[in-house]
Amino acid sequence: MCRLAMKTASKPFSPFSVLEGMEAMQEGYDGSGLGLLLRGLDFTDYKYQAGDPILSGIAHTPEALHRLNNIMESKGFELNYDHEFEVTRSMIEAKDRHKYLLRAYKKPAAWDSLSEDEVGRELMLTRLELRKNGEENGGDLTAFSLWPDVAMIKEVGWPLEIGQAFGLNNDRIKSRVCFAQGRQNTNYGINLYACHPFFIEGVATMTNGENTAFVPIKDWLSGKGFPGYMGYQSDSEVFAHILHYVTKQLKLPLQAYKHVITPLANKELAAHPQGDFLRGLRDVCRRLIIDGPNAVIGSLPDETTMVVMDAKKLRPAMVGGKPGEWAVASEMCGVDALIPDRDRSKDFQPMRQHTIIIPPDRQELEIWSQFDQLPLIQAA
Amino acid sequence: MVSIRSIASHPSSLSPNDLPWKIVHREDRCTLCGKCAAVCPVNTLKLTYMRKRMPKIVLNSTERGSSYKTFVGIRQNTDVGRRCIGCGSCSMVCPNEAIGPVHNASDRYRFQATAGGGAITRGGRRNEPGASLLDRIIFNRISMLTDPALDAGRHEFTYNTLLGRVLPPEEYVRRKLSGEWIPPVREIFPFVIGSMSFGALSPNMWLGLLQGVAYCNEVLGIPVVMATGEGGCPPWVLKSPFLKYIILQIASGYFGWDEIIRAIPEMQCDPAAIEIKYGQGAKPGDGGLLMWFKVSKLIARLRGVPEGVDLPSPPVHQTLYSIEESVMKMIQSMSMAWNFKVPVYPKISGSTSAKSVLNNLVRNPYASALMIDGIDGGTGAAYDISLNATGHPIASNVRDCYLDLCKQGKQNEIPIFAAGGVGKNGNVVQNALALIMLGASGVHMGKFIMQSAAGCLGSEQNRCNVCNIGVCPKGITSQNPKIYRRLDPDDVAQRVVETFQSIATEVKKVMAPLGRSQSLPIGMSDALGIADKDAADRLSIRYVC
């Protein structure tokens, strides 16, 4: 089992504080890796321009970096900022890391006429091109994300040590949302792409659990022909893709995600105000029903964050905080470490039917039950 | 040269040792009650007077050297038509365990069974003993790492499947918003009682099955459905609320459809689905065949034919030129007949061309599923050569079709149902879940349910297999009331219920260790393994040893 920690706050904070929250739960993971997602970025040495895409990844060799530069230049990206991590190499297990990438670009001028969705699609395709280029060259280039206001760090090792190795405790980077996950992979080989969180077109998730329905879900998503539905080095990557599919392709409200991955049983649907619609939705999205124990934490482009449980509530997750800052962690000690000065009596442990939504204003938790009416479209 | 006709050996003469089943009779236990001879469905047994010489040493010259004893014993008829079929009815009725058939693997009967010039025919099964491929597939993706084991006894499991055309999610949302037609979808138990016609089965068997199915649905909440096969459906069923548990089959003879169409206005509910039979795994290229023995007054009335005539359906639907035309005409006509509220799907023989049929269906918005019947499927009557050697094994057929759908992203839209040898050695859940994890949405089972629910005596060693001539020793496939009254419908219903209860439990016992409880693991091929490298490669599953 691994551990998850997430904090979202109106005021940017250091990701290192989230790693300390992870450390509080250290008995729950094996230290095989760390994945971080930062959203709502604030750099001490750079004034980030909203909307500029940020590339996160690793160039494992100078040649890879050179090729990366060529690709980005040829596409018309203009490098605005290249964050240099103060890396302590001796603390990092892997030796083939030429440069950790965290770069802000200016979008190609040719994209000015594109809609927001089209720009998003182009950014995703560019990321996939970089990834493919790396895979074609012995895996010497890794691209985690290319998206405005989002940075990702993934590395093999003990989470807190990686944070120290990256110098994340120097406060040079802060963010309003930070996801951290402390394990490489559950079922498959150790691979940087297999490390949570997973990212696609602004949507990201991380999971604590095992998705036993992975293969049929992967087969279905792969068959959709959408270029971003690929990878699948981890059984949990499909959670991000399903969230993307539900919100961006089906354009259903966030609450529908829960109905897709863990639909209600027949007798529950019979009593649901939109039972007819939801039963049909369950049938058509049947191949996206997840299984096994899972706590899924998600992040959307507007800085909304969310938590959902598997249908049997077989994994832990605890939500706590106060107006302006909220934390989600696998264990209460993790929430304590992230936001110690909160009213603990208002902590909430989501059950199988719940979707916890923390809206961008972060003033209060929205605890939405699957048995409630969906804020849906007239359809149902 | 003129042969010596007095010698009792001619090309086709057979002795009991040449037959596939030999009767062993113990005179020391026999009470001469005659029950065995009375019950024998093929009259192979005859009680007969026999005489044997009792030699003795004679000292007194006035007496003869030998005396003779007369006794009553059992003789086994060696005529091809009256050979022992191994059903064992004799041993079942014998009060003293004095008699029973023994299998003879080195029989010569097979070479002589063509007497009269006809090819060998039988009912039943393929007769391939030993573990089938499906028996050798095991489930080995056990969730050991992060998963608290699911509890098959206490946790809730969802294992029903869908029968019907499922829309792509985008299209569903669009149609739902605009109030357009959504194709009918049935949620059913993935183990379907396969197509066995009213005609192939006796009235008591049919009634027992239906009673059991109704109980499963209405009391146990297991949504079992059963398919009629070609031959219609009794009018009282058509007009009853039980019709919703029935898949009505239409096949190339269209038997019984006059009654069905006429009953539509009086139907209380819609049938579960309509199955259009284009082919059958046991006898590809043949239509249904109901031999004259079984065309009783009742059957004749249901089918709208005279009594006592052979009813061979043609191999193809005569009004159709191709499957494309069929897809256009029959599926749409059948859908229209029930106002587009009943799923309509074709059933085909397992075949290397199954993928072509499937791709046709994918493009037809009214096609609801594809049912593929593999070579191990059973039948009421067929030629041996069809049963034994014609057709396609189901596993790779289903797998190819499923992977083809996956490539197109359509695997949720057209459910594939598989049949042909599911449970033929008793491992019905293992076989079915293997097929489901290879990509089937569910299975049809015929022989298994006859064996489990009604005690069918057939085995893969060509035991019994006389479904075709209406003498079924258990009364399952006979239309002779003297025979089928042996079968109590209530007993059959009870066994149907017990069978489905045990299937449901076993399904959970497989799903739980795999960490699956939320949905039927269709296409979960990562859970499958087989200790056969070639089979593993062919099916794209894991080779384990």
PDB file of C-alpha atoms in Angstrom, chain B residues 128-139 376 395 421-432 434-435 460 529-531:
ATOM      1  CA  GLU B 128     -14.018 -35.873 -27.067  1.00  0.00           C
ATOM      2  CA  PRO B 129     -13.052 -37.217 -23.677  1.00  0.00           C
ATOM      3  CA  GLY B 130     -10.404 -35.647 -21.484  1.00  0.00           C
ATOM      4  CA  ALA B 131      -9.810 -32.125 -20.264  1.00  0.00           C
ATOM      5  CA  SER B 132     -10.899 -29.513 -22.763  1.00  0.00           C
ATOM      6  CA  LEU B 133      -8.853 -26.416 -23.454  1.00  0.00           C
ATOM      7  CA  LEU B 134     -11.240 -24.437 -21.287  1.00  0.00           C
ATOM      8  CA  ASP B 135     -10.700 -26.934 -18.471  1.00  0.00           C
ATOM      9  CA  ARG B 136      -6.980 -26.169 -18.609  1.00  0.00           C
ATOM     10  CA  ILE B 137      -7.263 -22.395 -18.264  1.00  0.00           C
ATOM     11  CA  ILE B 138      -6.718 -21.222 -14.707  1.00  0.00           C
ATOM     12  CA  PHE B 139      -7.123 -17.883 -12.974  1.00  0.00           C
ATOM     13  CA  ASP B 376     -18.143 -28.718 -28.809  1.00  0.00           C
ATOM     14  CA  ALA B 395     -11.996 -20.137 -27.278  1.00  0.00           C
ATOM     15  CA  GLY B 421     -18.577 -27.232 -24.594  1.00  0.00           C
ATOM     16  CA  VAL B 422     -19.152 -24.949 -21.614  1.00  0.00           C
ATOM     17  CA  GLY B 423     -19.237 -27.307 -18.659  1.00  0.00           C
ATOM     18  CA  LYS B 424     -18.921 -30.415 -20.776  1.00  0.00           C
ATOM     19  CA  ASN B 425     -16.778 -32.018 -18.098  1.00  0.00           C
ATOM     20  CA  GLY B 426     -18.689 -30.411 -15.262  1.00  0.00           C
ATOM     21  CA  ASN B 427     -16.436 -27.360 -14.848  1.00  0.00           C
ATOM     22  CA  VAL B 428     -19.074 -24.936 -15.980  1.00  0.00           C
ATOM     23  CA  VAL B 429     -17.937 -21.896 -14.028  1.00  0.00           C
ATOM     24  CA  GLN B 430     -14.278 -22.395 -14.847  1.00  0.00           C
ATOM     25  CA  ASN B 431     -15.094 -22.765 -18.530  1.00  0.00           C
ATOM     26  CA  ALA B 432     -17.494 -19.844 -18.613  1.00  0.00           C
ATOM     27  CA  ALA B 434     -12.342 -18.374 -18.963  1.00  0.00           C
ATOM     28  CA  LEU B 435     -14.462 -17.441 -21.979  1.00  0.00           C
ATOM     29  CA  GLU B 460     -17.964 -37.810 -23.950  1.00  0.00           C
ATOM     30  CA  GLY B 529      -2.972 -18.685 -17.532  1.00  0.00           C
ATOM     31  CA  ILE B 530      -2.453 -22.012 -19.222  1.00  0.00           C
ATOM     32  CA  ALA B 531       0.391 -24.517 -19.145  1.00  0.00           C
TER      33      ALA B 531
END
